[in-house]
XYZ file of C-alpha atoms in Angstrom:
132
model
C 120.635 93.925 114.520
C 123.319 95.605 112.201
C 122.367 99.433 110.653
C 123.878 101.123 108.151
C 123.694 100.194 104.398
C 121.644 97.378 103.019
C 120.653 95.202 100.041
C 116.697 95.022 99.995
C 114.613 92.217 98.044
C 111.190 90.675 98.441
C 110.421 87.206 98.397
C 106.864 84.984 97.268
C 105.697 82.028 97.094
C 101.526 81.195 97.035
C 100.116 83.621 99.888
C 103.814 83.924 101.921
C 105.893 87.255 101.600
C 109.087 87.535 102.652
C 111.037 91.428 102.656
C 114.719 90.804 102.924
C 118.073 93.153 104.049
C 120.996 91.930 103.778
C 123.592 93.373 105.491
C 126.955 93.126 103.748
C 129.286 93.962 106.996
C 127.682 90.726 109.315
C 128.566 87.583 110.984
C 126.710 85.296 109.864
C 123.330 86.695 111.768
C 119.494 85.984 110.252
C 116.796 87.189 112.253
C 112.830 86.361 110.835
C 110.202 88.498 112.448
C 113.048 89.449 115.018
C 113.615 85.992 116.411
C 116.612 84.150 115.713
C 116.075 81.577 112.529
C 116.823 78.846 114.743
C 113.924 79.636 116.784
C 111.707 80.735 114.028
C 111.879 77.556 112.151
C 109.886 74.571 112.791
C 112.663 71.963 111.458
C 115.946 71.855 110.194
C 114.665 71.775 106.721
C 112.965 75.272 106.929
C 116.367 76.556 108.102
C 118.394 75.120 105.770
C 115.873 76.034 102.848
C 115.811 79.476 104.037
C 119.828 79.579 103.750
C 120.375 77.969 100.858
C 121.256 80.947 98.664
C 124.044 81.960 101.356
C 125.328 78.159 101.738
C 125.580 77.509 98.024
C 127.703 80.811 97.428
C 129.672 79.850 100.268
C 129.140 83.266 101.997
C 126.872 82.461 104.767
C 129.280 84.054 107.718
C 129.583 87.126 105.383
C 125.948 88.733 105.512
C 123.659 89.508 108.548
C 120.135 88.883 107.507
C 116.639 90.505 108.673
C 113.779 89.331 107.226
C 109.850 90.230 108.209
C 107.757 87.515 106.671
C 103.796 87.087 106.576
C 101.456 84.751 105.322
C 101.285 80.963 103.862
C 102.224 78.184 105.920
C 106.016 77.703 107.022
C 107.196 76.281 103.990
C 105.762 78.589 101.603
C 107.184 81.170 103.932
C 110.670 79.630 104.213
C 110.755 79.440 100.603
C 110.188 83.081 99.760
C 112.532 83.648 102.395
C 115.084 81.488 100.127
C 114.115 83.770 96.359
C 114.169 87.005 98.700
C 117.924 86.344 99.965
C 118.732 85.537 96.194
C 117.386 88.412 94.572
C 119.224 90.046 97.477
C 122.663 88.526 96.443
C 121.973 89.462 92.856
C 121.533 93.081 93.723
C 124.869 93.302 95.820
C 126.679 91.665 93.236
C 125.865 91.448 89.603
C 128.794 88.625 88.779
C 126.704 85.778 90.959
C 123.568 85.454 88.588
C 125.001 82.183 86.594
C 125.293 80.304 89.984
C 122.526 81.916 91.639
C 120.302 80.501 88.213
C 122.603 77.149 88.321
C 120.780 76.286 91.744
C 117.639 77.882 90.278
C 117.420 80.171 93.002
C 116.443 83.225 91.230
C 113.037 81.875 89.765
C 109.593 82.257 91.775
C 107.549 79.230 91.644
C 104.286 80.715 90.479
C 101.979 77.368 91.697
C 99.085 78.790 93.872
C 95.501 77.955 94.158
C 93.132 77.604 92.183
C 90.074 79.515 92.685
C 86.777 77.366 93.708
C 84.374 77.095 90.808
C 79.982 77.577 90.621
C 78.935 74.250 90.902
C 82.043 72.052 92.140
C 82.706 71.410 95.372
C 86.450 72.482 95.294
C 88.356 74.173 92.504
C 87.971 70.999 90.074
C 86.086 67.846 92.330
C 82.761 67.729 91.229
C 79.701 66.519 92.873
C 79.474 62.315 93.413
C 77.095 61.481 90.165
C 73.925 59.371 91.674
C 72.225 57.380 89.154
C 69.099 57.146 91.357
């Protein structure tokens, strides 16, 4: 993979963690837990999701990515992969934020799950009433 300076950002979403550098001098390279992306992901939608950021600035042959991501399931993961690249952008250039927020690519979803309460069965389903 490409050395040398970097632009470093982390990524969450629920449990998944995603710790991004991008590397400004690339081709177009993004490696997840050192295997290509196109290995990595499951479907084309986790691959596209993860490069969404680089496809909707139009700069996707510009910046070799390496990402180490743990955690969640492989959407959660390929979505923090998608808010770490952002925040990644951002830092390498300040001027992209409007476009960045357009696509609303720079704001963490903070849905996760809700802890199991005394009593219930699951966070909110409660036991089946019985009359008798």
């Amino acid at each position: 993979m490409a050395k040398g300076a970097y632009y470093y950002a982390i990524g969450r979403r629920k449990t998944a963690r995603a710790t991004v550098r991008l590397y400004p001098s690339g081709k177009g390279d993004m490696t997840v837990n050192g295997v290509p992306l196109r290995q990595w992901a499951d479907t084309r939608g986790h691959q596209l999701l993860s490069q969404q950021a680089l496809e909707v600035l139009g700069r996707k042959a510009d910046y070799d990515v390496e990402v180490r991501v743990s955690g969640g399931g492989k959407m959660a993961q390929a979505d923090s992969i998608r808010l770490g690249i952002a925040r990644a952008l951002y830092k390498s250039d300040q001027t992209l934020k409007p476009q960045l927020k357009a696509e609303s690519l720079l704001t963490r979803d903070p849905r996760s799950k809700e802890r199991k309460k005394p009593g219930l069965k699951r966070a909110r389903r409660a036991p089946q009433f019985s009359k008798r």
